[in-house]
Coordinates of C-alpha atoms in Angstrom, one line a residue:
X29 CA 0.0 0.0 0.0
X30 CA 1.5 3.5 -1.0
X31 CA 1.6 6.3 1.2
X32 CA -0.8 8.2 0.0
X33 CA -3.4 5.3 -0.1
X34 CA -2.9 4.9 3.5
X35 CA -3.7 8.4 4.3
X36 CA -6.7 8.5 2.2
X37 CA -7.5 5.1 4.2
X38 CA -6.8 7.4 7.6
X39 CA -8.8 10.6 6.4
X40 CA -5.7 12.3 7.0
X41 CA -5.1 15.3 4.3
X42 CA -1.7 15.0 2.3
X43 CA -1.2 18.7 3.0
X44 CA -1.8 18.6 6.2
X45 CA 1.1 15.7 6.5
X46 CA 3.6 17.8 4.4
X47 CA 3.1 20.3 7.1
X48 CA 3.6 17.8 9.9
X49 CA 6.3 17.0 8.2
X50 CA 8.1 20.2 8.3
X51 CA 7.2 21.4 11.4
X52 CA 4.3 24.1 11.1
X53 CA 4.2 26.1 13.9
X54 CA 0.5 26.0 14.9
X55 CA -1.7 28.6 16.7
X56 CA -4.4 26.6 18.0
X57 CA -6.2 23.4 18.2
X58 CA -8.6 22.6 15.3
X59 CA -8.8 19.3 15.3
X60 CA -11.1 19.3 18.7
X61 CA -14.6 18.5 17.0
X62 CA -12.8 15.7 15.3
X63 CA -11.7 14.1 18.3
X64 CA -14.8 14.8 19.9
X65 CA -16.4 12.8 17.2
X66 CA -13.8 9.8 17.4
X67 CA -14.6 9.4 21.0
X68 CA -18.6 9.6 21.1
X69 CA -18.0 6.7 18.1
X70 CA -15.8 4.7 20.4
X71 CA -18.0 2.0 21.1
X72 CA -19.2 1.2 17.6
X73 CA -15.5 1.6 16.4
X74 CA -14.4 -1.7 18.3
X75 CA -16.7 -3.8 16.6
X76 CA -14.6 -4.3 13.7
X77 CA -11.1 -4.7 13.7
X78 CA -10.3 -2.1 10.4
X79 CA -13.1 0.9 11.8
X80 CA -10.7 0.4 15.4
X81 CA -7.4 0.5 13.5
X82 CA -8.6 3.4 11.7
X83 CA -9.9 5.6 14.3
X84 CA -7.0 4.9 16.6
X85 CA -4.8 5.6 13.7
X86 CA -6.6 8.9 13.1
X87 CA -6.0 10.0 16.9
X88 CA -2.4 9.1 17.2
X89 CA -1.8 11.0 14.2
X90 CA -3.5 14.3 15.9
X91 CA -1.5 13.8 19.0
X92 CA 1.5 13.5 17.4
X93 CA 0.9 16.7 14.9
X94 CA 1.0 18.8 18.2
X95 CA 3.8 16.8 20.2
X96 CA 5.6 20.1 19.6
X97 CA 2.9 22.3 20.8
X98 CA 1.5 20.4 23.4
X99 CA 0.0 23.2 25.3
X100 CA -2.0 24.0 22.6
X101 CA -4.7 21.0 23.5
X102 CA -4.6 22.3 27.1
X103 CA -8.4 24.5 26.5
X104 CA -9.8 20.9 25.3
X105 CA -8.0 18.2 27.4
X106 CA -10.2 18.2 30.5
X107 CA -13.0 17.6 27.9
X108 CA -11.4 14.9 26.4
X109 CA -10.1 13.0 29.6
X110 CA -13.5 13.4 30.7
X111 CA -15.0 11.5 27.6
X112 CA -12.8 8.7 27.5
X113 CA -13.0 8.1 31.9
X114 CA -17.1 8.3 31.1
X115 CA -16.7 5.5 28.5
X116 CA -14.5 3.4 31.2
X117 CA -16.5 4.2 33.8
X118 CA -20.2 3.2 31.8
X119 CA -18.4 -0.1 30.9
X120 CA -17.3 -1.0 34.0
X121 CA -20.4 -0.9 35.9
X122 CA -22.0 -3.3 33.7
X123 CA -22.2 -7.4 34.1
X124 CA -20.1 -8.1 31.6
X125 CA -17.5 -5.2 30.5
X126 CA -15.2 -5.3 27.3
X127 CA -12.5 -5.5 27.7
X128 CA -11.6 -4.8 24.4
X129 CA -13.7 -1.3 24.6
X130 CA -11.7 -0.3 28.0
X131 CA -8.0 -1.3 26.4
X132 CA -8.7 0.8 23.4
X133 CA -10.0 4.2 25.8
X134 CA -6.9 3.8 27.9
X135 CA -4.9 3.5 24.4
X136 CA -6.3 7.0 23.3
X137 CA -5.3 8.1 27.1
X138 CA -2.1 7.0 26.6
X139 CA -1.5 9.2 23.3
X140 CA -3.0 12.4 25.3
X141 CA -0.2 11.4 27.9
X142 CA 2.9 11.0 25.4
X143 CA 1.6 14.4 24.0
X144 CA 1.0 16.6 27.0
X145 CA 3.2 14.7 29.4
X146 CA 1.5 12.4 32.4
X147 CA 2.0 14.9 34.9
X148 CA -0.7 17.3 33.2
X149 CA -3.1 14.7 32.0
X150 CA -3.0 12.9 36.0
X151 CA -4.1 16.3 37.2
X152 CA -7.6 16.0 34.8
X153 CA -8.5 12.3 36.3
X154 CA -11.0 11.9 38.9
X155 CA -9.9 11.4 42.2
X156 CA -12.7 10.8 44.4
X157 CA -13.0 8.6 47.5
X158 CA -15.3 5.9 45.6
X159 CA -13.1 5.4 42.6
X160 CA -10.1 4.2 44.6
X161 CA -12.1 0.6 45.4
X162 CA -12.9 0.4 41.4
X163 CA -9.5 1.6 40.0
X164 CA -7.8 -1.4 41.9
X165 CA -10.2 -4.2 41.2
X166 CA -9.7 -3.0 37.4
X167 CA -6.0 -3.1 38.1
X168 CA -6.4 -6.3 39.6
X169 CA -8.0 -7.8 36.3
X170 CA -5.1 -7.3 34.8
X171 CA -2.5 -9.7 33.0
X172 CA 0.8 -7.8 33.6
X173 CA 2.4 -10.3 31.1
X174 CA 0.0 -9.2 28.5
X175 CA 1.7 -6.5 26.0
X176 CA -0.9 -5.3 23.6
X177 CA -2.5 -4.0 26.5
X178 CA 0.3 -2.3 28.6
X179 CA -1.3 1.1 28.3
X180 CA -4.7 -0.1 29.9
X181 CA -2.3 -0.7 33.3
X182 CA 0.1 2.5 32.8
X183 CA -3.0 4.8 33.0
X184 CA -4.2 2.6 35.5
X185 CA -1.6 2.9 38.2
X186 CA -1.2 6.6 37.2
X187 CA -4.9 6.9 38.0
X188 CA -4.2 5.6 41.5
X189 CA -1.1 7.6 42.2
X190 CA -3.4 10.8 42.5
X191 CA -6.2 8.8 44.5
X192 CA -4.1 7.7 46.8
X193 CA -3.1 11.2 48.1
X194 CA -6.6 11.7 49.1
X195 CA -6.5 12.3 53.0
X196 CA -9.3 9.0 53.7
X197 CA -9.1 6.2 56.1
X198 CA -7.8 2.7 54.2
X199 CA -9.8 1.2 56.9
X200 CA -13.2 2.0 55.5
X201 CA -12.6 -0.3 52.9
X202 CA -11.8 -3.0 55.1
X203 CA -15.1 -2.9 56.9
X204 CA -17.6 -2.6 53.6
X205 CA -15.2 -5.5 51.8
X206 CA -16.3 -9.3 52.1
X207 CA -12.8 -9.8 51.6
X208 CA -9.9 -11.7 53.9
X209 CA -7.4 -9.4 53.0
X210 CA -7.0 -6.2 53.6
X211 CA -7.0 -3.3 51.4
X212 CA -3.4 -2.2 52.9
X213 CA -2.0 -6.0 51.6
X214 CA -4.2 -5.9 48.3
X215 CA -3.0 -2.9 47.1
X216 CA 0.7 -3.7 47.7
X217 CA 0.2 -7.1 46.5
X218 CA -1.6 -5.9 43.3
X219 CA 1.7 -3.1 42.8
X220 CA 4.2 -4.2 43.5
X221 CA 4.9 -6.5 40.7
X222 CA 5.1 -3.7 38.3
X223 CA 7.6 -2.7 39.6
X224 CA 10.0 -5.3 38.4
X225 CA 8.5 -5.5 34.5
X226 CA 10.2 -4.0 31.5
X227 CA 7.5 -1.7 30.1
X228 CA 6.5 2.2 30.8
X229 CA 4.5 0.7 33.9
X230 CA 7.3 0.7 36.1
X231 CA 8.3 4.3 35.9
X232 CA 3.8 4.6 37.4
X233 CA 4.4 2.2 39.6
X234 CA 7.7 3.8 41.0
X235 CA 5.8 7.2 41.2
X236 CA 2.5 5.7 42.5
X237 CA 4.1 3.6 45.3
X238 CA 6.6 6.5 46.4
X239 CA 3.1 8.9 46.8
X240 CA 1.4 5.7 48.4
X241 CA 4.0 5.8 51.3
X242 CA 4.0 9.8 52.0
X243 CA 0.9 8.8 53.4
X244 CA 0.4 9.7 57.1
X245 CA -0.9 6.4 58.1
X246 CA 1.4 4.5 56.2
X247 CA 4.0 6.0 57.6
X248 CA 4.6 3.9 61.2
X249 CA 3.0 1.4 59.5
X250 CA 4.6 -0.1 56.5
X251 CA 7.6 2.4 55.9
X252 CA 9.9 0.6 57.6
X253 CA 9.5 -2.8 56.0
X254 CA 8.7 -1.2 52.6
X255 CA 12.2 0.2 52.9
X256 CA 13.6 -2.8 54.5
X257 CA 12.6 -4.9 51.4
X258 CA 13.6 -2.2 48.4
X259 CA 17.1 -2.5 49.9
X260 CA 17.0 -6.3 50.2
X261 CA 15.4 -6.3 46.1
X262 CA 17.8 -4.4 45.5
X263 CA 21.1 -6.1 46.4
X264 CA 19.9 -9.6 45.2
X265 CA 19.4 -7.9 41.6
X266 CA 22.6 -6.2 41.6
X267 CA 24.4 -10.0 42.4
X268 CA 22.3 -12.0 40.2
X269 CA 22.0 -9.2 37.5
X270 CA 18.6 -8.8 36.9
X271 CA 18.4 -5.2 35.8
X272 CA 14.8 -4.5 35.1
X273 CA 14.4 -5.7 39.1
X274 CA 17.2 -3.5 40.1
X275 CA 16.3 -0.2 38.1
X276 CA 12.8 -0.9 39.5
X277 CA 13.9 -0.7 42.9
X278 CA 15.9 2.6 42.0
X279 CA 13.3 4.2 40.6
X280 CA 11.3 3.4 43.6
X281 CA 14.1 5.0 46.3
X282 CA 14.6 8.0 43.9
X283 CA 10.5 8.9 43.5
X284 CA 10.6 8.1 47.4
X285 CA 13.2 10.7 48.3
X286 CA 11.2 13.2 45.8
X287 CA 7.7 12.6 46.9
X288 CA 8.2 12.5 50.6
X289 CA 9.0 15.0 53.7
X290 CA 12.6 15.2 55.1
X291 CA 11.4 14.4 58.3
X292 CA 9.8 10.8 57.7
X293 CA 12.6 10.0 55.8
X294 CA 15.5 11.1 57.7
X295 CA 15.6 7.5 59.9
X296 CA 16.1 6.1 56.8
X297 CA 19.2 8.1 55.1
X298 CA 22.1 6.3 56.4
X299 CA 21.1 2.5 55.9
X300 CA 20.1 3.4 52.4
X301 CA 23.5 5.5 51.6
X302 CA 25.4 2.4 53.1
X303 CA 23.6 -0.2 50.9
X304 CA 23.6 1.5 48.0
X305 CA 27.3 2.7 47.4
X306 CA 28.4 -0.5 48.9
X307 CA 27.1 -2.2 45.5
X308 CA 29.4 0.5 43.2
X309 CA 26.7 1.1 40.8
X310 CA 28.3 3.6 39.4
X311 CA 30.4 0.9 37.5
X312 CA 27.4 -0.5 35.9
X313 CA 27.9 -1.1 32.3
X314 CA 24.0 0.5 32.2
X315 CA 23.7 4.3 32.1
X316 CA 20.4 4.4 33.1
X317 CA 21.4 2.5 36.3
X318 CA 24.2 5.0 37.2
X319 CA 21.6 7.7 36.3
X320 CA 19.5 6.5 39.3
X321 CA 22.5 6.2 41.6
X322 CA 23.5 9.8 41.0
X323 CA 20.0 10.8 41.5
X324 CA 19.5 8.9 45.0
X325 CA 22.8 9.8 46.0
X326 CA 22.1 13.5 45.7
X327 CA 18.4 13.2 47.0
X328 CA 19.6 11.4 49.8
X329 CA 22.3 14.4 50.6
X330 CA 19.6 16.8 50.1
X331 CA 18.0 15.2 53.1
X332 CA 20.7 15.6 55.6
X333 CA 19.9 19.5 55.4
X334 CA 17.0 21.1 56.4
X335 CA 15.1 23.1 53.4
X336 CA 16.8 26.3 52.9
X337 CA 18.7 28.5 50.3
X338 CA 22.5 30.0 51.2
X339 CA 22.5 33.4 52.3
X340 CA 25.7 34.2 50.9
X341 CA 24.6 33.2 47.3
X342 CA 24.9 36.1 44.7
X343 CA 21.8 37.8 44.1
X344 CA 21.3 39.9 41.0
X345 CA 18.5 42.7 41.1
X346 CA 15.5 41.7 39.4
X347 CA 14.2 43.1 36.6
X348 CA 10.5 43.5 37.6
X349 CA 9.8 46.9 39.2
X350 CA 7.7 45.6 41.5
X351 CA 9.8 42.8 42.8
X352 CA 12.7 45.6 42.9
X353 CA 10.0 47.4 45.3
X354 CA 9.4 44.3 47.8
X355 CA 13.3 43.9 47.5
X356 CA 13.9 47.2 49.0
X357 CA 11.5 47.0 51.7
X358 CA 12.8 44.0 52.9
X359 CA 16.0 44.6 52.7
X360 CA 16.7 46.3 55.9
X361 CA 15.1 43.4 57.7
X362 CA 17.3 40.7 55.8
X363 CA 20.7 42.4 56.5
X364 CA 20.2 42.4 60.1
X365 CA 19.3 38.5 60.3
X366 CA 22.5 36.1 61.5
X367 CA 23.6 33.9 59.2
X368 CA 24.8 31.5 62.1
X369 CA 21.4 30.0 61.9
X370 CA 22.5 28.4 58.7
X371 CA 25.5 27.6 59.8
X372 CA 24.7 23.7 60.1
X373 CA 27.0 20.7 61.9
X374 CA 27.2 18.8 58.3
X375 CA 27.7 15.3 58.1
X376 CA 30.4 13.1 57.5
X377 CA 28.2 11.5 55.0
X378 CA 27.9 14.3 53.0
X379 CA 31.6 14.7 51.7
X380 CA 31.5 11.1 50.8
X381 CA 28.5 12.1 48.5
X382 CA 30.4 15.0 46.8
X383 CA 33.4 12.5 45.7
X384 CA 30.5 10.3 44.4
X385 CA 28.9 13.6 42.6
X386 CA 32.3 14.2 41.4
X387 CA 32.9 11.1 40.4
X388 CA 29.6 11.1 38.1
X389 CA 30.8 14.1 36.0
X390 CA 33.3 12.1 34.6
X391 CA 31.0 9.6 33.6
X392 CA 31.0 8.4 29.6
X393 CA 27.2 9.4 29.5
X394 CA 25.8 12.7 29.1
X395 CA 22.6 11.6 31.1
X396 CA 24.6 11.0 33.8
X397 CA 26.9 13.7 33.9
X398 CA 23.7 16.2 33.9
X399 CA 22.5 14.3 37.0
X400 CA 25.8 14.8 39.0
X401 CA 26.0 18.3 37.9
X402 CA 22.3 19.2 39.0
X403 CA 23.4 17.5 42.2
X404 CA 26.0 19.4 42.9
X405 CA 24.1 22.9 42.6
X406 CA 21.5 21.6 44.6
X407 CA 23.9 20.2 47.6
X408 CA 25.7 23.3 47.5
X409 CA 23.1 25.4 47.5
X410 CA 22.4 24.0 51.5
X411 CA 26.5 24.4 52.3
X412 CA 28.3 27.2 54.2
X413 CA 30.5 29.7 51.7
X414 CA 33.8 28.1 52.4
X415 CA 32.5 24.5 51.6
X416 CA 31.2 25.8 48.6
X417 CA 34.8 27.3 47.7
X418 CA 36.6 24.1 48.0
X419 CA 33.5 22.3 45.5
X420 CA 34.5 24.7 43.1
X421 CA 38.2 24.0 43.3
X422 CA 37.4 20.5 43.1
X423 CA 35.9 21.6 40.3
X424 CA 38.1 23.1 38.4
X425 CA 40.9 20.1 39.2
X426 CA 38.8 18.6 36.5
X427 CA 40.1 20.6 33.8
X428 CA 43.0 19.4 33.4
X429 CA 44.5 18.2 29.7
X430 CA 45.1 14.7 31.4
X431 CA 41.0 14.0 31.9
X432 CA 39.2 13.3 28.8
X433 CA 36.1 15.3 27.3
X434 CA 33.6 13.7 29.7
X435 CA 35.6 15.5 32.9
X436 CA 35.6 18.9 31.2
X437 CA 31.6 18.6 29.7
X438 CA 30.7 17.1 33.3
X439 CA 32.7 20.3 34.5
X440 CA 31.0 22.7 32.2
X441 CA 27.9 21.7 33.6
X442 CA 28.2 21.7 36.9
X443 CA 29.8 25.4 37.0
X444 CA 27.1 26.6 35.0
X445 CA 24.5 25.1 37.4
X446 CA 26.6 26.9 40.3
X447 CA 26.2 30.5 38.6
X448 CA 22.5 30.0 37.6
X449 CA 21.9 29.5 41.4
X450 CA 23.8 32.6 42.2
X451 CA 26.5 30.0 44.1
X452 CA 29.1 31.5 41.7
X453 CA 30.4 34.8 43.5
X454 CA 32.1 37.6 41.3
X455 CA 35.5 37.2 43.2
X456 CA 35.9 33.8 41.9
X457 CA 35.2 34.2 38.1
X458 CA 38.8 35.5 37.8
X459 CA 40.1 31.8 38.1
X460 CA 36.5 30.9 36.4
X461 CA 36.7 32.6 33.1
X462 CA 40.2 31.7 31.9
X463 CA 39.1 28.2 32.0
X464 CA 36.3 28.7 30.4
X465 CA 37.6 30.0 27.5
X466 CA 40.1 27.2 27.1
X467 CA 37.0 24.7 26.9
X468 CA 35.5 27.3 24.1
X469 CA 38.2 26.0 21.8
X470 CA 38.7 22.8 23.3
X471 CA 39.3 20.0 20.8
X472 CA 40.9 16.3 20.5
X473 CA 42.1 14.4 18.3
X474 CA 41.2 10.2 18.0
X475 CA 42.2 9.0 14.7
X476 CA 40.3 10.6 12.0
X477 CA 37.7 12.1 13.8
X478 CA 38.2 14.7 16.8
X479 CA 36.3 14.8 20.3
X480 CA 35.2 17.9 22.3
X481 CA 31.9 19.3 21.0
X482 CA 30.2 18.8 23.6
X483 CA 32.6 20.6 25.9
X484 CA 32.1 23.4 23.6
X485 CA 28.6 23.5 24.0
X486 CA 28.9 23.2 27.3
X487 CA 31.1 26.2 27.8
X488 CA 28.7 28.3 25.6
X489 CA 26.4 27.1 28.2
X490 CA 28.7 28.4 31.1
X491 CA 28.9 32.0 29.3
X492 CA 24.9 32.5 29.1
X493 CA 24.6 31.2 32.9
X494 CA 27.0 33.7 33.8
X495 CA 25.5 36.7 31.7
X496 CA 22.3 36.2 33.0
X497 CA 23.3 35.5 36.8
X498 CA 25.6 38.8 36.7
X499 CA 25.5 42.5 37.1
X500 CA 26.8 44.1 33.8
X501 CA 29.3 46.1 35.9
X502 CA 30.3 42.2 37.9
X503 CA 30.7 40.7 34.4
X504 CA 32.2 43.9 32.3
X505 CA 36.2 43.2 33.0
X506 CA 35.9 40.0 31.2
X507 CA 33.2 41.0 28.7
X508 CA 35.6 41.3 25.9
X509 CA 37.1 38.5 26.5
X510 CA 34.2 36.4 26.7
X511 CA 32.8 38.1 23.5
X512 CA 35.7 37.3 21.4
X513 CA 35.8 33.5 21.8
X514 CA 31.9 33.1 21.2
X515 CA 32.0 35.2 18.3
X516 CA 35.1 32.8 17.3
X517 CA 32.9 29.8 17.8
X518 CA 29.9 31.7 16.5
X519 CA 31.8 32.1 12.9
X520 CA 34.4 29.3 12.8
X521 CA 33.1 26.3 14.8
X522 CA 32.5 22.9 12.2
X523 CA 29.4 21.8 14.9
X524 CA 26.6 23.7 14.3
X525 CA 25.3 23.2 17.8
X526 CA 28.0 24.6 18.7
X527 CA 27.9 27.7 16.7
X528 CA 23.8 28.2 17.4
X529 CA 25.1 27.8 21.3
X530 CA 27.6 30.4 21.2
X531 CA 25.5 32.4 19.3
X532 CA 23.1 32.8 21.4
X533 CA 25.3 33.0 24.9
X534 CA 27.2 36.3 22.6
X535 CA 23.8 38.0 22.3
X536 CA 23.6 38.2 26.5
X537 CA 26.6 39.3 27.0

């Protein structure tokens, strides 16, 4: 079948695919009556096996038209979620549901999700006391070995991970169910296997067990032991190298030390630091295990400090009048304030955590670099000054000609996350700069092909951090400087990443 037999097949306009095709920026979302009509016709659409194809086709293709304006469905979406959760929600409620019917609703969910990311589509489902009882029993139905129908328990779990935040009693359940069990064991034993399979699930299970636990009464409850048994998962996978069990688990810690409060989770720091660098995961030939490491390492850093942000950070003067105003008047107040308070007995545990973070930005992966560099903002962020001066100069020991590319990009980053958070002061961009502007040029050569353009991009990345978190009278000795090696890159650089980077970092300074 040609091309353009298919699309006739679909309904889908040639010209309106040539335009997909090159990008057309859109200015709003015309294809609402459309899907409208695709989802009123769901029903009779299932009954044949080409009309199902065809429809489905037709809405995946819509989705994916705007997957570069996603925002533009936003005026429509609580419509549409509303439609399709109807459709589930009629079918369930009767004697016999299809299946069929509720696999192909959560399949058009799905789409809406990949489009406008599951974080805004969770916030549109119902979260109501009385769904939580039917959400579970449909989860229960369901065959996690089956893969055609792998978005039916994605939504699913994602549905639950916003009803289960609803302040109610578990315990209600228990006294209206006929059932042995209770709700508490059902609900971990009907989870918790998803989070050791291979599909999208386990990133909603991860996410819907980590908000399951912030729970108040889950807390004295089953915290402990849930802990106690993500550890032990965890060290049998990493010795018998199952690593869909072991990234499960990871995921699980990470969305843990995300979703929950410092102070539930404090107990719980030190056994799970222990554990986890005890395995050295940060050797894993898989980068999306190290990721993970990096990401619990730093979370579980964060949590040795108390929520705050360092008074000795650089601030420059906004540009909103009115916040310029507020600044002023408070001023007064802030300068007289002690900055002992912050001044915080910090761990042992914490510098082993910065060699780890330092470790991570020499990582072969750019995934994981990013990680460690984010990390090391954020951990700095909750450190005294003179900490904060001796993680810069570890730092810069990384750009040295005898490290490879990854040390100087993984460098790059982090300084550039250190002065967008103002943790950059103008005293130390004399021994900043210079550096810099060797990594604007840096450049290796393997064979017949050279290595460094990521640096590069990286250090055009340092420049626009530092134009925008400076004064013009802070940054102005080096401005010149500065200039001229973008405006090298900008012209001369073969990348053209590199030269849109620098580009762009030239025009703010």
């Amino acid at each position: 079948m040609s091309p353009s037999t298919a699309n006739k097949n679909l309904d889908i306009d040639e010209e309106d695919l040539c335009c997909t095709n090159k990008k057309t920026h859109f200015y709003e979302f015309k294809e609402h009556e459309q899907v409208k009509k695709l989802l009123d016709n769901l029903a009779e659409n299932i009954k044949e096996l080409r009309s199902r194809e065809r429809s489905y086709e037709q809405f995946r293709f819509i989705c994916d038209t705007y997957q570069e304006q996603p925002h533009l469905i936003d005026p429509f979406l609580s419509d549409i979620v509303d439609k399709i959760i109807s459709t589930v929600k009629q079918e369930t409620q009767k004697e016999s549901p299809s299946k069929l019917l509720i696999d192909q609703a959560f399949k058009y969910m799905h789409c809406l999700a990949k489009m406008r990311g599951y974080k805004r589509i969770v916030q549109y489902l119902p979260h109501e006391i009385t769904d939580f009882e039917p959400v579970l029993k449909l989860l229960e139905s369901q065959d996690p070995r089956n893969s055609e129908s792998w978005e039916t328990r994605f939504i699913l779990l994602l549905w639950l991970s916003i009803i289960c935040i609803v302040p109610f009693d578990l315990e209600r359940f228990d006294a209206n169910d006929n059932q042995t069990d209770s709700i508490l064991n059902r609900f971990l034993k009907i989870t918790m296997p998803y989070l050791f399979v291979s599909d999208k699930c386990q990133d909603a299970c991860a996410l819907l067990l980590s908000k399951f636990m912030s729970r108040r009464d889950i807390q004295t409850k089953v915290l402990p032991m849930f802990f106690a048994q993500l550890i032990q998962h965890m060290q049998e996978s990493a010795k018998s190298g199952d690593k869909f069990k072991l990234l499960g688990t990871l995921k699980c810690i990470s969305s843990l030390y995300k979703n929950g409060k410092r102070e539930d989770l404090l107990s719980y720091t030190l056994p799970t630091l222990k554990n986890i660098v005890e395995l050295n995961l940060l050797s894993s030939k898989l980068a999306i295990v190290r990721k993970y490491y990096i990401k619990i390492i730093q979370r579980v850093g964060m949590t040795f400090f108390k929520v705050k942000i360092a008074k000795w950070r650089y601030e420059r003067g906004s540009r909103s009048l009115m916040n310029n105003v507020k600044s002023m008047q408070t001023s007064s107040s802030n300068k007289t304030q002690s900055e002992d308070d912050y001044e915080e007995e910090i761990p042992g545990e914490i510098e082993e955590i910065i060699e780890q973070l330092l470790c991570g930005l020499k990582d072969p992966d750019t995934i994981v670099r990013w990680s460690s560099a984010k990390g090391i903002g954020r951990i700095t962020n909750r450190l005294s000054q003179e900490n904060a001066d001796d993680i810069l100069q570890s730092l810069l020991e990384l750009f040295s000609f005898v490290e490879d590319d990854s040390a100087w990009h993984g460098g790059c980053l982090a300084i550039a996350e250190l002065g967008r958070r103002g943790l950059l002061l103008p005293q130390q961009l004399k021994s900043v700069v210079p550096i810099i502007l060797k990594a604007l040029v840096f450049d290796k050569k393997l064979g017949n092909y050279s290595m460094g353009r990521n640096v590069r991009d990286a250090a055009c990345y340092v420049c626009w951090s530092m134009a925008r978190a400076f004064e013009p009278d802070v940054i102005k000795p080096y401005v010149n400087e500065i200039a001229g090696a973008l405006l090298i890159v900008s012209v001369f650089d073969r990348e053209v990443n590199c030269r849109r980077a620098a580009s762009a970092s030239f025009q703010d300074n």
